[in-house]
Coordinates of N, CA and C in Angstrom, one line a residue:
X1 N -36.9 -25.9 -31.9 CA -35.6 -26.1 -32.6 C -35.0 -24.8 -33.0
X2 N -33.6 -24.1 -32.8 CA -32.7 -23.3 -32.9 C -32.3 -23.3 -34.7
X3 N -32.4 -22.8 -35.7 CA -31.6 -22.8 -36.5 C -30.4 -21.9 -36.9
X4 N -29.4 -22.4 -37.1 CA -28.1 -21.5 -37.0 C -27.5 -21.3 -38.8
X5 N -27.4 -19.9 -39.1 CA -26.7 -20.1 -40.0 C -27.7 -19.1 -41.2
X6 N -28.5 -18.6 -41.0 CA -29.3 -17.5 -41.8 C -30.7 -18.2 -41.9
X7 N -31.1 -17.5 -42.7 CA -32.5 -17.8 -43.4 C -32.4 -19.9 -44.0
X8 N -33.9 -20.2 -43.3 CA -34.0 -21.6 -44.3 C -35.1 -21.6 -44.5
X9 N -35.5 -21.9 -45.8 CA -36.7 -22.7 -45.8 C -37.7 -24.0 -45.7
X10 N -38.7 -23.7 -45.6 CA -39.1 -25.4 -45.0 C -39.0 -26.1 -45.7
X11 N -38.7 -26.2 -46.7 CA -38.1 -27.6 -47.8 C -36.6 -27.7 -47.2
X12 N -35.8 -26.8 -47.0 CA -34.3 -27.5 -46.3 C -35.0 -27.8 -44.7
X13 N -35.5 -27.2 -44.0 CA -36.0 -27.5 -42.6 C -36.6 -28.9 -42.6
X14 N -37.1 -29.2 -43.7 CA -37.7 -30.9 -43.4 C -36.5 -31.8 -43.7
X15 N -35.6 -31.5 -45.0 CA -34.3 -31.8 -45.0 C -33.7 -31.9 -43.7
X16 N -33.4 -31.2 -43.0 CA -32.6 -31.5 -41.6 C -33.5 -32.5 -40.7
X17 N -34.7 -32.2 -40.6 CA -35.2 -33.0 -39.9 C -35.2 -34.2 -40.1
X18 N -34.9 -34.8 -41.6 CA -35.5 -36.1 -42.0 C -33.2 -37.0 -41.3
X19 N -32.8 -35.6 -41.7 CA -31.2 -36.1 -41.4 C -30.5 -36.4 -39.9
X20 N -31.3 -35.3 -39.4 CA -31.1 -35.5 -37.9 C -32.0 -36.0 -37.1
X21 N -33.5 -35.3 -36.9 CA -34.4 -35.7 -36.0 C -34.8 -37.4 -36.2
X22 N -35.3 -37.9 -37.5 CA -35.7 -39.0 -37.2 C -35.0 -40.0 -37.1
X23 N -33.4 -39.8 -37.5 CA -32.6 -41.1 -36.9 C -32.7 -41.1 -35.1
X24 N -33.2 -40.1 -34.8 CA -33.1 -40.1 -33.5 C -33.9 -40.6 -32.8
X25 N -35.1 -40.7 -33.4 CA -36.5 -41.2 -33.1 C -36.3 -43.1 -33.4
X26 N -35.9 -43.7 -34.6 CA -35.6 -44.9 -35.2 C -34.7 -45.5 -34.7
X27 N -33.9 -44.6 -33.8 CA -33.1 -45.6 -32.8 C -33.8 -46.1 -31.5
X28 N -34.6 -45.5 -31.4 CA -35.3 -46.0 -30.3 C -36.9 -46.5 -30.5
X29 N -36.9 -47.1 -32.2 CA -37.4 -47.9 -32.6 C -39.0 -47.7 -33.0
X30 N -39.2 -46.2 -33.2 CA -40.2 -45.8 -33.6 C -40.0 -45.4 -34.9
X31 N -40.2 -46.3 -36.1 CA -39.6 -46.0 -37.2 C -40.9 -45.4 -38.2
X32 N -42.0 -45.4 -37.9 CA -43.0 -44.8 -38.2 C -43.3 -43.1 -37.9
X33 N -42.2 -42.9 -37.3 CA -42.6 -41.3 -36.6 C -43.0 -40.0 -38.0
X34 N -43.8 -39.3 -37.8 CA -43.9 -38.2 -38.6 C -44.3 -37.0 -37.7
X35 N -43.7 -35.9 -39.0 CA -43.1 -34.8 -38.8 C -44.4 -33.7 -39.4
X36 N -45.7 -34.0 -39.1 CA -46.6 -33.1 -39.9 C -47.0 -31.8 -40.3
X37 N -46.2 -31.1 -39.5 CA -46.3 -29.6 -39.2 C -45.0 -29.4 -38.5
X38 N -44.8 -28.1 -39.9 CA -43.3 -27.6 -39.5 C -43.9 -26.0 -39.9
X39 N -43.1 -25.4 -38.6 CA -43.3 -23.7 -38.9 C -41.9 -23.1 -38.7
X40 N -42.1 -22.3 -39.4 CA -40.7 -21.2 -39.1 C -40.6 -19.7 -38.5
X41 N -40.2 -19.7 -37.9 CA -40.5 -17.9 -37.0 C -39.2 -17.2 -36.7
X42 N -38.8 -16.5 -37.6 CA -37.1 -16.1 -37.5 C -36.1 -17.6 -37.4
X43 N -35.7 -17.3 -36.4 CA -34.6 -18.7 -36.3 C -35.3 -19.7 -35.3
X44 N -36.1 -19.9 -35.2 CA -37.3 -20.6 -34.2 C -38.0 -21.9 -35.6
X45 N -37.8 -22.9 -34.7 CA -38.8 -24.1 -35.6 C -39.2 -25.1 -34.9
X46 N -40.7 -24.5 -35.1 CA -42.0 -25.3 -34.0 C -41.9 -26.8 -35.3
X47 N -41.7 -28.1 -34.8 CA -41.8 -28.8 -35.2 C -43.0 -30.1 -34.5
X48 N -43.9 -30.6 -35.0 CA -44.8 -31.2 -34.4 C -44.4 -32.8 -34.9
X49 N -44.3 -33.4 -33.7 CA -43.7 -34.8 -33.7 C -44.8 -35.6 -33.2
X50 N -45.2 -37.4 -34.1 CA -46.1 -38.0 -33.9 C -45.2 -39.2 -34.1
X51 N -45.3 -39.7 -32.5 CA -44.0 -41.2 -32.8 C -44.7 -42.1 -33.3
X52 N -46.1 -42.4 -33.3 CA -46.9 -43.4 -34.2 C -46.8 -44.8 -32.6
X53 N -46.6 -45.7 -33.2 CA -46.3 -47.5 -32.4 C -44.7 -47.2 -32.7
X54 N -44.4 -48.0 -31.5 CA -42.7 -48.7 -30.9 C -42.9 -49.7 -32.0
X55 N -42.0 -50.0 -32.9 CA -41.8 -51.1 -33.3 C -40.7 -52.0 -32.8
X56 N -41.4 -53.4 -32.9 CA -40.4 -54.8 -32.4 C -39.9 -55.6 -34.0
X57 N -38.6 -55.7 -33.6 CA -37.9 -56.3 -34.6 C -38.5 -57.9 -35.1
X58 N -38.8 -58.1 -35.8 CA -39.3 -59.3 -36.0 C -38.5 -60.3 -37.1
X59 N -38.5 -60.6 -38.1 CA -37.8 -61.6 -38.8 C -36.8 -61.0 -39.7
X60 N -35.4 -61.5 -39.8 CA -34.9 -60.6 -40.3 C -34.3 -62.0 -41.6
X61 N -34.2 -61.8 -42.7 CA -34.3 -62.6 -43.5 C -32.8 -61.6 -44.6
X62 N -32.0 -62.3 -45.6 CA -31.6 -62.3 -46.8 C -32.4 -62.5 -48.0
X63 N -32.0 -61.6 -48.9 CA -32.5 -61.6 -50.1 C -31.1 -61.6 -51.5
X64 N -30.7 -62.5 -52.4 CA -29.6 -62.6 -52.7 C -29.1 -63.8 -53.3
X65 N -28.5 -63.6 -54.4 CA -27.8 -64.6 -55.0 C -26.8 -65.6 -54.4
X66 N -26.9 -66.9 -54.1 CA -25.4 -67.4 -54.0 C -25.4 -67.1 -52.2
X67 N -26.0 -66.4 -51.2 CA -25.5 -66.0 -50.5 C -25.4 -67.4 -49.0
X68 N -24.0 -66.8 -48.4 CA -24.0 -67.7 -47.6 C -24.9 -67.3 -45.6
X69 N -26.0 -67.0 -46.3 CA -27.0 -67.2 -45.3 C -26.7 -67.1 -43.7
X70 N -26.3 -68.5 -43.4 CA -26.4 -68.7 -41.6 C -24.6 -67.9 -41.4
X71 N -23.8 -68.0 -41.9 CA -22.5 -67.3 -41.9 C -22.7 -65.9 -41.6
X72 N -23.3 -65.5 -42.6 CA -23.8 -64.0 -42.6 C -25.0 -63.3 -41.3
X73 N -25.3 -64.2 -41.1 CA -26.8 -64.1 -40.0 C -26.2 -63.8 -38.7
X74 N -25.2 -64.7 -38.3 CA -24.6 -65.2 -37.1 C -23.7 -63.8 -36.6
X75 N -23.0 -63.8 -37.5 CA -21.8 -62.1 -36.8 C -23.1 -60.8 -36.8
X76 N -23.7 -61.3 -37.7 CA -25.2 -59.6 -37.8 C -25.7 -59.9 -36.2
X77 N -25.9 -60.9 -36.0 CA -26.5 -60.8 -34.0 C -28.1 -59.8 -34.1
X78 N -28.5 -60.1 -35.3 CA -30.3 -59.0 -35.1 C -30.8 -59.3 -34.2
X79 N -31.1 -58.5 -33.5 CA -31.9 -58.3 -32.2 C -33.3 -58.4 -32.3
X80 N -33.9 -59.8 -33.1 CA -34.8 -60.2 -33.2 C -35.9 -60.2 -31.6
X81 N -37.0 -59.8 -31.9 CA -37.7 -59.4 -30.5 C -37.5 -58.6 -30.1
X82 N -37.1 -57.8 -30.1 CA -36.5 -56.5 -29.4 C -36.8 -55.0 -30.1
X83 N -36.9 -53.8 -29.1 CA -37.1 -52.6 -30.0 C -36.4 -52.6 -31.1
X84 N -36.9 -52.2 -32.1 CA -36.5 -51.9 -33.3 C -35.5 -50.9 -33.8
X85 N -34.1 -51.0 -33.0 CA -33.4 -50.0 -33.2 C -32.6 -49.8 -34.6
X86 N -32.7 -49.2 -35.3 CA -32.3 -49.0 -37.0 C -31.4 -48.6 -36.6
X87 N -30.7 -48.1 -36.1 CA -29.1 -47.5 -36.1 C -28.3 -48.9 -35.9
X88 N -28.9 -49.4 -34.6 CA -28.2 -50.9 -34.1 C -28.3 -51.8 -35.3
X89 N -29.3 -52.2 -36.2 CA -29.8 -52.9 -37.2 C -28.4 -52.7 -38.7
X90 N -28.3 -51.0 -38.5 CA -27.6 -51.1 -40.1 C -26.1 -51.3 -39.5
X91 N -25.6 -51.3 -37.8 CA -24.4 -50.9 -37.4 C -24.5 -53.0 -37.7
X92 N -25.1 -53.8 -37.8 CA -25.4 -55.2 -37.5 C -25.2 -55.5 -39.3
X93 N -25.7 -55.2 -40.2 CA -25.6 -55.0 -41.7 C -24.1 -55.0 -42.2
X94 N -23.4 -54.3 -41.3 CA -22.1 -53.7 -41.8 C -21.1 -55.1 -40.9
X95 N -21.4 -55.5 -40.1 CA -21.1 -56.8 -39.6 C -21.3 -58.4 -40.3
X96 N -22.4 -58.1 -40.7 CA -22.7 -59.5 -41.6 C -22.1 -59.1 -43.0
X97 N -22.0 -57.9 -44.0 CA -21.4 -57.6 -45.0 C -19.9 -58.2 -44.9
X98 N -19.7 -58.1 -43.7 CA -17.6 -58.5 -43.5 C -17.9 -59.8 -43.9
X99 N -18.6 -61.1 -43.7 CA -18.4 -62.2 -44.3 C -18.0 -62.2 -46.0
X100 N -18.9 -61.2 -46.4 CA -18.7 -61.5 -47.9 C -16.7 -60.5 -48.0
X101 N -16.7 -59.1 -47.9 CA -15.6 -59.0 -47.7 C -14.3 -60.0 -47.6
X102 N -14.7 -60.2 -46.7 CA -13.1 -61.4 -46.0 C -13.2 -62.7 -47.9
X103 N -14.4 -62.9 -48.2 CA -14.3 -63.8 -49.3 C -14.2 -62.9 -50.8
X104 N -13.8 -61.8 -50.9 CA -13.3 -60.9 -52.1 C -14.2 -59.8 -52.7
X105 N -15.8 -60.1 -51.8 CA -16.8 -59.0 -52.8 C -16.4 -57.7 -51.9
X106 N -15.7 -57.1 -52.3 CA -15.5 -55.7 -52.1 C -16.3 -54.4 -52.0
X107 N -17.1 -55.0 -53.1 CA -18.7 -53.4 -53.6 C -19.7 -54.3 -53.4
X108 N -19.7 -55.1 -52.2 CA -21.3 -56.2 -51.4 C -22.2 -54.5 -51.3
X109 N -23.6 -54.3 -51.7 CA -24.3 -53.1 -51.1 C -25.5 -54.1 -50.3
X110 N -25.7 -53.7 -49.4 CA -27.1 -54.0 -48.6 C -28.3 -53.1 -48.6
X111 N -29.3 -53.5 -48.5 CA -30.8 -52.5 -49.2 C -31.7 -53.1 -47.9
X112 N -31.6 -52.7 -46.9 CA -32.7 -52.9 -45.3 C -33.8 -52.6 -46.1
X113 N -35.2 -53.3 -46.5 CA -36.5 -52.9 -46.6 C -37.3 -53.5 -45.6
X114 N -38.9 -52.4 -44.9 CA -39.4 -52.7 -43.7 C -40.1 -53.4 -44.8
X115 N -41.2 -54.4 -43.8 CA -42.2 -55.0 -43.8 C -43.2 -54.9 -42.2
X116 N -44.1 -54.0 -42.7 CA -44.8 -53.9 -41.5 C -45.8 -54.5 -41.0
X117 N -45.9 -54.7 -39.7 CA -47.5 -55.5 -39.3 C -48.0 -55.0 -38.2
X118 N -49.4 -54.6 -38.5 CA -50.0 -53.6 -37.5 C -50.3 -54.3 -36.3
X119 N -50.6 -55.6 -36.8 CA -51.0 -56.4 -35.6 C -49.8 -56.8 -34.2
X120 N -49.2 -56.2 -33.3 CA -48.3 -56.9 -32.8 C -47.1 -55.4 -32.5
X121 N -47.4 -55.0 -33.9 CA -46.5 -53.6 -33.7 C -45.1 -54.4 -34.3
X122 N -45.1 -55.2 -35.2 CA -43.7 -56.2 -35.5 C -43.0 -56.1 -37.2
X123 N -42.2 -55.3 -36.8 CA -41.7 -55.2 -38.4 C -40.4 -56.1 -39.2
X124 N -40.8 -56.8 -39.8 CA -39.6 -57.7 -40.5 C -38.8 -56.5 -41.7
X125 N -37.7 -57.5 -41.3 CA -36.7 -57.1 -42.4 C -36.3 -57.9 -43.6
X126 N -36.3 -56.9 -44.1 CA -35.6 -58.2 -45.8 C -34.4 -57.6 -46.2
X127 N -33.5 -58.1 -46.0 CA -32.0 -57.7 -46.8 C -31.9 -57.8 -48.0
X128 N -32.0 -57.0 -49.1 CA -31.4 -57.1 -50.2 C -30.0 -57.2 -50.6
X129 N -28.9 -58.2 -50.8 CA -27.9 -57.9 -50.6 C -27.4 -58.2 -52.3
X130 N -26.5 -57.2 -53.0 CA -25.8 -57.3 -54.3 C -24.3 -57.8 -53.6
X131 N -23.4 -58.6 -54.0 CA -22.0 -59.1 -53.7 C -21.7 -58.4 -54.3
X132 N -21.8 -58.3 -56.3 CA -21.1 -57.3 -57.2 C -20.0 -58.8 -57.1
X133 N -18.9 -58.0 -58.1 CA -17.8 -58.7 -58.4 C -16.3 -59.1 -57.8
X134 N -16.5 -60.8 -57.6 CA -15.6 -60.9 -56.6 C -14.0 -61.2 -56.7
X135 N -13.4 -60.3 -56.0 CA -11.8 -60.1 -56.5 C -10.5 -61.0 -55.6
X136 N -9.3 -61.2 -56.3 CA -8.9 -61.7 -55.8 C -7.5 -61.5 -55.7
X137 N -6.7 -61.6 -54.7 CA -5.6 -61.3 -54.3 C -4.3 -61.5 -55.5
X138 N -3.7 -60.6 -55.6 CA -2.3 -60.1 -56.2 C -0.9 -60.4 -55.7
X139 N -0.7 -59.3 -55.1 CA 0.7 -58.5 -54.7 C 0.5 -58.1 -53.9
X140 N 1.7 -57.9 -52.7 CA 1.4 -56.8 -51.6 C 3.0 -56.1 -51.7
X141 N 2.7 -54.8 -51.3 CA 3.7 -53.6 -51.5 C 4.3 -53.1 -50.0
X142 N 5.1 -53.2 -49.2 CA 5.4 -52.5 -48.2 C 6.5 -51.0 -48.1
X143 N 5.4 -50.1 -47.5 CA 6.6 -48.7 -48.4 C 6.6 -48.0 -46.6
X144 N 8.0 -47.4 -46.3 CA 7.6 -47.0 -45.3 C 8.4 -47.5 -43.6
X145 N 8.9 -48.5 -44.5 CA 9.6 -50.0 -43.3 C 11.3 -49.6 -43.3
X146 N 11.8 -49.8 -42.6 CA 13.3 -49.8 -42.7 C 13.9 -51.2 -42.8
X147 N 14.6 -51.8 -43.8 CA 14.9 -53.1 -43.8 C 14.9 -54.2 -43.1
X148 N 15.2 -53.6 -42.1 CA 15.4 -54.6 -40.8 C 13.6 -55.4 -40.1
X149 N 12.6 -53.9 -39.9 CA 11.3 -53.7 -40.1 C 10.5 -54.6 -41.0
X150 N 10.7 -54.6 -42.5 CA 10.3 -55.4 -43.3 C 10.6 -56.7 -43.4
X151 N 12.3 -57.2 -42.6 CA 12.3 -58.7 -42.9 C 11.0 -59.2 -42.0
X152 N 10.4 -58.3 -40.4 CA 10.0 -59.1 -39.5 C 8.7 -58.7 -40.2
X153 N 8.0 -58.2 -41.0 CA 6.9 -57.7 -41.2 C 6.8 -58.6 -42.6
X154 N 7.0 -59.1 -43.3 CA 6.5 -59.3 -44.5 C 6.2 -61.0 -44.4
X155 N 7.0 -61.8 -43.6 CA 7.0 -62.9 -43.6 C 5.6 -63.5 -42.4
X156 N 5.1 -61.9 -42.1 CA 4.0 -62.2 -41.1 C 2.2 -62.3 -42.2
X157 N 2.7 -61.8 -43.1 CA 1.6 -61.8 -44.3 C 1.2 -62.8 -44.7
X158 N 0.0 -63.5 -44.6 CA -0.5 -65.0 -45.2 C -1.4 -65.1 -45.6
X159 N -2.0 -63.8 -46.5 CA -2.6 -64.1 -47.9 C -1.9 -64.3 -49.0
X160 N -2.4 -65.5 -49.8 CA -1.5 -66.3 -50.8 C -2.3 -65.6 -52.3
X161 N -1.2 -65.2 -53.4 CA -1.4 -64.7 -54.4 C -2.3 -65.7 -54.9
X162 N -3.8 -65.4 -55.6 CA -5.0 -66.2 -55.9 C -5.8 -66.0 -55.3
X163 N -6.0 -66.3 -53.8 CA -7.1 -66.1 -52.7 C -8.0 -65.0 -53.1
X164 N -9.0 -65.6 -52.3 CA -10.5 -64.0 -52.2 C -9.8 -63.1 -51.4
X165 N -9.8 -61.8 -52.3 CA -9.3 -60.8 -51.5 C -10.0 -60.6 -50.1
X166 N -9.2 -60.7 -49.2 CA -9.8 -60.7 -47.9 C -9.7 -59.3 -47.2
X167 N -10.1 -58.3 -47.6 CA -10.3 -57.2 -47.1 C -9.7 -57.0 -45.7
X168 N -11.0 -57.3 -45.0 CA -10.6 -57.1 -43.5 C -9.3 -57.9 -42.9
X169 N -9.0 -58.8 -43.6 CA -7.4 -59.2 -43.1 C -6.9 -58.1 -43.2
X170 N -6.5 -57.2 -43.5 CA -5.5 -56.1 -43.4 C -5.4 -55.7 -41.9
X171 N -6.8 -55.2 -41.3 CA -6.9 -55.2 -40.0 C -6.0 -56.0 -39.3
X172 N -5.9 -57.3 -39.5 CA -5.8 -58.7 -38.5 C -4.3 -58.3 -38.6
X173 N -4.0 -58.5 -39.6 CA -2.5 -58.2 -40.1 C -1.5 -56.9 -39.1
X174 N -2.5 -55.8 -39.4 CA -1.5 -54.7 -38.7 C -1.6 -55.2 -37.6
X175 N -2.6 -56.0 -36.3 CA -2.5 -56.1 -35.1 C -1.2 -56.9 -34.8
X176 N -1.1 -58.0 -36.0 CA -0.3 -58.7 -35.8 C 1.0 -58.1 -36.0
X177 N 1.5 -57.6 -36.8 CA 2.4 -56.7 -36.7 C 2.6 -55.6 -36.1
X178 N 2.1 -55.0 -35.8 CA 2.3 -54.0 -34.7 C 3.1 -54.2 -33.5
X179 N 2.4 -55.8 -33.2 CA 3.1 -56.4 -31.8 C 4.5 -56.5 -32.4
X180 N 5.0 -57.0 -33.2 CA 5.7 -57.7 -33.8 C 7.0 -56.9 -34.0
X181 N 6.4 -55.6 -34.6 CA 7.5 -54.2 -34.9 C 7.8 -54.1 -33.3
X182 N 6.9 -53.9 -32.1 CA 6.9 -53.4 -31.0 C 7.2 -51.4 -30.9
X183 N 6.0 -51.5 -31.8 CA 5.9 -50.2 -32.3 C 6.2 -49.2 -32.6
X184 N 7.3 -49.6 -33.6 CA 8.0 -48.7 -34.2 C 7.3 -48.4 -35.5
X185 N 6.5 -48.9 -35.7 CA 5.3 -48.6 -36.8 C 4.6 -48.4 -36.1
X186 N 3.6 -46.4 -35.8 CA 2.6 -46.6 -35.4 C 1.3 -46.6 -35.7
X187 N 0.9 -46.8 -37.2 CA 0.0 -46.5 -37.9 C 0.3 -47.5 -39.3
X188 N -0.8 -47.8 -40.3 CA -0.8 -48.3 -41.5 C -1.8 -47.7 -41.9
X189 N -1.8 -47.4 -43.6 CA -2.6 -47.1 -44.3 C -2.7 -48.1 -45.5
X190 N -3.6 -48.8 -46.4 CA -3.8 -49.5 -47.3 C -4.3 -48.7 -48.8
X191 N -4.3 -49.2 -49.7 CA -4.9 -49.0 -50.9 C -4.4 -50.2 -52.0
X192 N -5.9 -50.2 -52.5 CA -6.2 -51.7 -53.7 C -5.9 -50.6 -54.6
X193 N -5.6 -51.4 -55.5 CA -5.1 -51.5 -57.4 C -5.8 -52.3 -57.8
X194 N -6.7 -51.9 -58.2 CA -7.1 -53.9 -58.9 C -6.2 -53.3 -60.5
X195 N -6.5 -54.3 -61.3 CA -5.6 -54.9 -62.3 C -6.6 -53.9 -63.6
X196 N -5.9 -53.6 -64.5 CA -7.6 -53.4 -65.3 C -7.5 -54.6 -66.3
X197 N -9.0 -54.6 -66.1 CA -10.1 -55.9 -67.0 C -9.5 -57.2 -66.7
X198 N -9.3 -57.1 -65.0 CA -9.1 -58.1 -64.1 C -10.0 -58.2 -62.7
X199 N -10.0 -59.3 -62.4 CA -10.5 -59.4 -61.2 C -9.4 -59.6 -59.7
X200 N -8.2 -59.4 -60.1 CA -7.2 -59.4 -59.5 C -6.8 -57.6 -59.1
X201 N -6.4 -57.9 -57.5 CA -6.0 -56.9 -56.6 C -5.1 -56.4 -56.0
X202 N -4.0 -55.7 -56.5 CA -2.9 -55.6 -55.6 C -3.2 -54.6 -54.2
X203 N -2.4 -54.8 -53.3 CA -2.5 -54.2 -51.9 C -0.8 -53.4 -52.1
X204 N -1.1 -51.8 -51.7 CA 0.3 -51.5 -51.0 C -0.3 -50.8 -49.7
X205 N 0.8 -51.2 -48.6 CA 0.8 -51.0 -46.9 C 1.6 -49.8 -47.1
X206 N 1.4 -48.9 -46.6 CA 2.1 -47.5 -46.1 C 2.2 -47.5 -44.6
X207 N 3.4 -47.5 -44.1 CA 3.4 -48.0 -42.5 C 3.7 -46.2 -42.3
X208 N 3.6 -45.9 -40.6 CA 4.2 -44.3 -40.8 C 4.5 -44.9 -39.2

């Protein structure tokens, strides 16, 4: 390994390696790999790599309040049986999190913990998942539109003041409008307001 950029030492050199090298290793599902011996020789780094067992993805489970389970399970698509790819796993996390989204928890955090089994080489997952506090739809702001733009754009919005803030609608929304403008808006940007010592959300659209 090449290091660029002056003098490091092996406390930052295991730093890099834990940031770069072993996601690299854990996508291809050896999530056990270690890094035992690390040397430094000017800009030179002999690093000694031990992939350990391939792990197979094995049961992938929720852990959580209230949570709506098979909803959440079904868009995540975990590649149960299969190498154990952790990149694929957390990009799958961020997938099942949109269910809660679309229903108003905004700050959902997810906590992947392994569970290992030597027998089989088969590691389960447990999701720890926090919703946090669920918010709900306000007002929406359009800045950006030229009048004519906004009569055909605003009447295409059909989140109703009260609803779970549905996050990822915003997405759905610009597709739909986009078509709609026939692209004289080529871009949207968003930003929430929540209310203070509310659980209520306002939305303003910045079209460009």
């Amino acid at each position: 390994m090449l290091l660029v950029g002056g003098k490091h030492s092996e406390r930052e050199l295991r730093s890099v390696i834990e940031l770069n090298l072993r996601p690299l290793y854990e996508e291809r599902g050896y999530l056990t790999v270690a890094f035992p011996s690390v040397k430094l020789v000017g800009s030179t780094a002999a690093v000694q790599v031990v992939e350990s067992a391939l792990w197979t993805l094995g049961r992938v489970s929720l852990n959580g309040d209230t949570l709506p389970t098979e909803p959440m399970l079904k868009p995540g698509a975990f590649a149960e049986g299969k190498p154990a790819n952790w990149k694929l796993l957390l990009e799958c996390i961020t997938k099942m999190e949109k269910v809660l989204r679309r229903d108003g928890y905004l700050a959902v955090a997810s906590r992947p913990v392994r569970q290992f089994h030597d027998s089989g080489q088969i590691v389960d997952v447990r999701i720890d998942v926090r919703k946090g506090r669920q918010s709900f739809f306000g007002s929406v702001e359009f800045h950006g539109l030229t009048p004519a733009d906004e009569e055909i754009a605003r009447p295409l919005w059909k989140l109703a003041a009260g609803a779970p803030m549905d996050e990822p609608y915003i997405d759905d929304f610009w597709r739909e409008v986009y078509k709609a403008l026939n692209g004289s808006a080529k871009s949207i940007k968003s930003q929430m307001h929540p209310h203070p010592d509310s659980n209520i959300v306002d939305v303003v659209l910045l079209f460009q």
